[in-house]
Amino acid sequence: MEIRRTANAGVLLKLDGVSILLDGVCREVKPYPVTPPQERDALLASFPDLVAFTHAHKDHYDPGYAAQYQKQTAGVLLGPKELPGCQATTEPVCVGGVTVTPIPSRHIGGAGKTVAHVSFLIEGSKRILFTGDASPRGWRRDPRASHVDVLLVPYAYANTPAAWNLTKQLDPKSVILLHMPAREDDDIGLWQAVEETAGEDSLLQILSMEQSIVL
Ligand SMILES: [Zn+2]
């Protein structure tokens, strides 16, 4: 399994020979990084097997990319039906023995009232939960989120002791943190908060833009 960060809060996941783009092309919301143009071009030149978006916020979703993907491949796009500019499905999809299941979830904070949001469970030889901006509290007592091989989450799962406790209670084998600004652009202190909370914990890895890890 290979995981490459291609967007602020998104990755290109390769599992069992199937490539899945999860919130993997985004627009810019400072201080968070945008998908680099060369990365976006590469993802247009060679489309992944599946494309999924959790919600319509700019720092997670690029409607232009979604429209191109559907126009050129007639491929399945998973996400809430409310995503603008594409035809998304909330039904589970299976490709090459890998199943991606959208799970309706609530966006963190006040946006939970207004923004349609789904998370994604990816099951093949490993189980991966991609939360998007779903609230960490929403996973308590949800067996789908328990004991996954990889939990892909935004900073809000690791920037306070309470949030990190909730994350650890899910008992994942590995936690990969997304939705982090570059250290030099971090004028809101996220790196410090995360490092003070969970920096010593071997469970946590922070994935930089365009960095890949193999698990
Ligand atoms: Zn959001």
mmCIF file of N, CA and C in Angstrom, residues 86-133:
data_model
loop_
_atom_site.group_PDB
_atom_site.id
_atom_site.type_symbol
_atom_site.label_atom_id
_atom_site.label_comp_id
_atom_site.label_asym_id
_atom_site.label_seq_id
_atom_site.Cartn_x
_atom_site.Cartn_y
_atom_site.Cartn_z
ATOM 1 N N CYS A 86 -20.632 17.744 -10.457
ATOM 2 C CA CYS A 86 -20.424 16.329 -10.787
ATOM 3 C C CYS A 86 -21.643 15.542 -10.333
ATOM 4 N N GLN A 87 -21.627 14.240 -10.657
ATOM 5 C CA GLN A 87 -22.704 13.338 -10.242
ATOM 6 C C GLN A 87 -22.099 12.308 -9.311
ATOM 7 N N ALA A 88 -22.202 12.557 -8.032
ATOM 8 C CA ALA A 88 -21.553 11.675 -7.054
ATOM 9 C C ALA A 88 -22.534 10.622 -6.551
ATOM 10 N N THR A 89 -21.969 9.497 -6.127
ATOM 11 C CA THR A 89 -22.788 8.432 -5.554
ATOM 12 C C THR A 89 -22.407 8.182 -4.102
ATOM 13 N N THR A 90 -23.396 7.796 -3.315
ATOM 14 C CA THR A 90 -23.141 7.412 -1.927
ATOM 15 C C THR A 90 -23.213 5.893 -1.757
ATOM 16 N N GLU A 91 -23.282 5.180 -2.904
ATOM 17 C CA GLU A 91 -23.300 3.710 -2.851
ATOM 18 C C GLU A 91 -21.872 3.167 -2.767
ATOM 19 N N PRO A 92 -21.676 2.039 -2.069
ATOM 20 C CA PRO A 92 -20.351 1.415 -2.069
ATOM 21 C C PRO A 92 -19.947 0.993 -3.478
ATOM 22 N N VAL A 93 -18.653 1.052 -3.766
ATOM 23 C CA VAL A 93 -18.141 0.684 -5.085
ATOM 24 C C VAL A 93 -16.987 -0.293 -4.890
ATOM 25 N N CYS A 94 -16.976 -1.347 -5.716
ATOM 26 C CA CYS A 94 -15.902 -2.343 -5.640
ATOM 27 C C CYS A 94 -15.150 -2.376 -6.961
ATOM 28 N N VAL A 95 -13.845 -2.221 -6.911
ATOM 29 C CA VAL A 95 -12.981 -2.300 -8.095
ATOM 30 C C VAL A 95 -11.784 -3.173 -7.749
ATOM 31 N N GLY A 96 -11.548 -4.190 -8.570
ATOM 32 C CA GLY A 96 -10.355 -5.016 -8.390
ATOM 33 C C GLY A 96 -10.211 -5.608 -6.997
ATOM 34 N N GLY A 97 -11.331 -5.928 -6.363
ATOM 35 C CA GLY A 97 -11.274 -6.529 -5.035
ATOM 36 C C GLY A 97 -11.175 -5.533 -3.894
ATOM 37 N N VAL A 98 -11.153 -4.242 -4.227
ATOM 38 C CA VAL A 98 -11.123 -3.196 -3.193
ATOM 39 C C VAL A 98 -12.494 -2.522 -3.157
ATOM 40 N N THR A 99 -13.077 -2.450 -1.960
ATOM 41 C CA THR A 99 -14.386 -1.807 -1.799
ATOM 42 C C THR A 99 -14.231 -0.476 -1.085
ATOM 43 N N VAL A 100 -14.865 0.544 -1.641
ATOM 44 C CA VAL A 100 -14.896 1.859 -1.002
ATOM 45 C C VAL A 100 -16.338 2.138 -0.595
ATOM 46 N N THR A 101 -16.547 2.349 0.695
ATOM 47 C CA THR A 101 -17.893 2.571 1.223
ATOM 48 C C THR A 101 -18.009 3.982 1.791
ATOM 49 N N PRO A 102 -18.878 4.807 1.212
ATOM 50 C CA PRO A 102 -19.118 6.123 1.809
ATOM 51 C C PRO A 102 -19.905 5.975 3.113
ATOM 52 N N ILE A 103 -19.506 6.692 4.133
ATOM 53 C CA ILE A 103 -20.192 6.670 5.425
ATOM 54 C C ILE A 103 -20.648 8.096 5.739
ATOM 55 N N PRO A 104 -21.965 8.335 5.798
ATOM 56 C CA PRO A 104 -22.419 9.689 6.147
ATOM 57 C C PRO A 104 -21.838 10.088 7.497
ATOM 58 N N SER A 105 -21.296 11.287 7.573
ATOM 59 C CA SER A 105 -20.654 11.751 8.807
ATOM 60 C C SER A 105 -20.859 13.259 8.931
ATOM 61 N N ARG A 106 -20.583 13.756 10.126
ATOM 62 C CA ARG A 106 -20.856 15.165 10.410
ATOM 63 C C ARG A 106 -19.555 15.971 10.413
ATOM 64 N N HIS A 107 -19.548 17.050 9.651
ATOM 65 C CA HIS A 107 -18.385 17.937 9.609
ATOM 66 C C HIS A 107 -18.126 18.526 10.998
ATOM 67 N N ILE A 108 -16.861 18.701 11.326
ATOM 68 C CA ILE A 108 -16.466 19.315 12.593
ATOM 69 C C ILE A 108 -17.076 20.722 12.722
ATOM 70 N N GLY A 109 -17.549 21.048 13.907
ATOM 71 C CA GLY A 109 -17.945 22.418 14.222
ATOM 72 C C GLY A 109 -19.242 22.846 13.562
ATOM 73 N N GLY A 110 -19.410 24.168 13.426
ATOM 74 C CA GLY A 110 -20.658 24.739 12.929
ATOM 75 C C GLY A 110 -20.998 24.311 11.517
ATOM 76 N N ALA A 111 -19.974 24.015 10.707
ATOM 77 C CA ALA A 111 -20.225 23.596 9.325
ATOM 78 C C ALA A 111 -21.017 22.289 9.269
ATOM 79 N N GLY A 112 -21.028 21.533 10.380
ATOM 80 C CA GLY A 112 -21.797 20.293 10.422
ATOM 81 C C GLY A 112 -23.271 20.504 10.165
ATOM 82 N N LYS A 113 -23.738 21.719 10.420
ATOM 83 C CA LYS A 113 -25.168 22.009 10.201
ATOM 84 C C LYS A 113 -25.488 22.262 8.735
ATOM 85 N N THR A 114 -24.489 22.662 7.957
ATOM 86 C CA THR A 114 -24.787 23.151 6.613
ATOM 87 C C THR A 114 -24.152 22.354 5.473
ATOM 88 N N VAL A 115 -23.082 21.616 5.756
ATOM 89 C CA VAL A 115 -22.335 20.976 4.672
ATOM 90 C C VAL A 115 -22.568 19.474 4.666
ATOM 91 N N ALA A 116 -23.044 18.955 3.524
ATOM 92 C CA ALA A 116 -23.171 17.503 3.379
ATOM 93 C C ALA A 116 -21.780 16.880 3.383
ATOM 94 N N HIS A 117 -21.623 15.789 4.110
ATOM 95 C CA HIS A 117 -20.289 15.227 4.322
ATOM 96 C C HIS A 117 -20.365 13.708 4.411
ATOM 97 N N VAL A 118 -19.432 13.033 3.752
ATOM 98 C CA VAL A 118 -19.277 11.591 3.946
ATOM 99 C C VAL A 118 -17.799 11.294 4.196
ATOM 100 N N SER A 119 -17.543 10.213 4.925
ATOM 101 C CA SER A 119 -16.198 9.684 5.071
ATOM 102 C C SER A 119 -16.119 8.399 4.240
ATOM 103 N N PHE A 120 -14.914 7.829 4.127
ATOM 104 C CA PHE A 120 -14.775 6.634 3.277
ATOM 105 C C PHE A 120 -14.024 5.535 4.002
ATOM 106 N N LEU A 121 -14.634 4.353 3.976
ATOM 107 C CA LEU A 121 -13.955 3.146 4.456
ATOM 108 C C LEU A 121 -13.472 2.374 3.232
ATOM 109 N N ILE A 122 -12.176 2.072 3.184
ATOM 110 C CA ILE A 122 -11.575 1.365 2.053
ATOM 111 C C ILE A 122 -11.119 0.001 2.563
ATOM 112 N N GLU A 123 -11.637 -1.041 1.910
ATOM 113 C CA GLU A 123 -11.331 -2.396 2.370
ATOM 114 C C GLU A 123 -10.788 -3.253 1.222
ATOM 115 N N GLY A 124 -9.571 -3.738 1.424
ATOM 116 C CA GLY A 124 -8.955 -4.709 0.520
ATOM 117 C C GLY A 124 -8.126 -5.614 1.409
ATOM 118 N N SER A 125 -6.841 -5.753 1.085
ATOM 119 C CA SER A 125 -5.970 -6.519 1.986
ATOM 120 C C SER A 125 -5.729 -5.767 3.295
ATOM 121 N N LYS A 126 -6.047 -4.459 3.301
ATOM 122 C CA LYS A 126 -6.000 -3.660 4.529
ATOM 123 C C LYS A 126 -7.262 -2.816 4.622
ATOM 124 N N ARG A 127 -7.557 -2.364 5.852
ATOM 125 C CA ARG A 127 -8.714 -1.466 6.075
ATOM 126 C C ARG A 127 -8.194 -0.075 6.380
ATOM 127 N N ILE A 128 -8.753 0.891 5.679
ATOM 128 C CA ILE A 128 -8.322 2.280 5.828
ATOM 129 C C ILE A 128 -9.575 3.133 6.015
ATOM 130 N N LEU A 129 -9.555 4.016 6.997
ATOM 131 C CA LEU A 129 -10.654 4.970 7.156
ATOM 132 C C LEU A 129 -10.129 6.363 6.833
ATOM 133 N N PHE A 130 -10.775 6.981 5.840
ATOM 134 C CA PHE A 130 -10.461 8.349 5.444
ATOM 135 C C PHE A 130 -11.597 9.225 5.964
ATOM 136 N N THR A 131 -11.322 10.040 6.985
ATOM 137 C CA THR A 131 -12.429 10.723 7.666
ATOM 138 C C THR A 131 -12.864 12.007 6.984
ATOM 139 N N GLY A 132 -11.973 12.648 6.175
ATOM 140 C CA GLY A 132 -12.282 14.014 5.756
ATOM 141 C C GLY A 132 -12.366 14.893 6.986
ATOM 142 N N ASP A 133 -13.283 15.843 6.963
ATOM 143 C CA ASP A 133 -13.427 16.759 8.100
ATOM 144 C C ASP A 133 -14.490 16.280 9.098
#
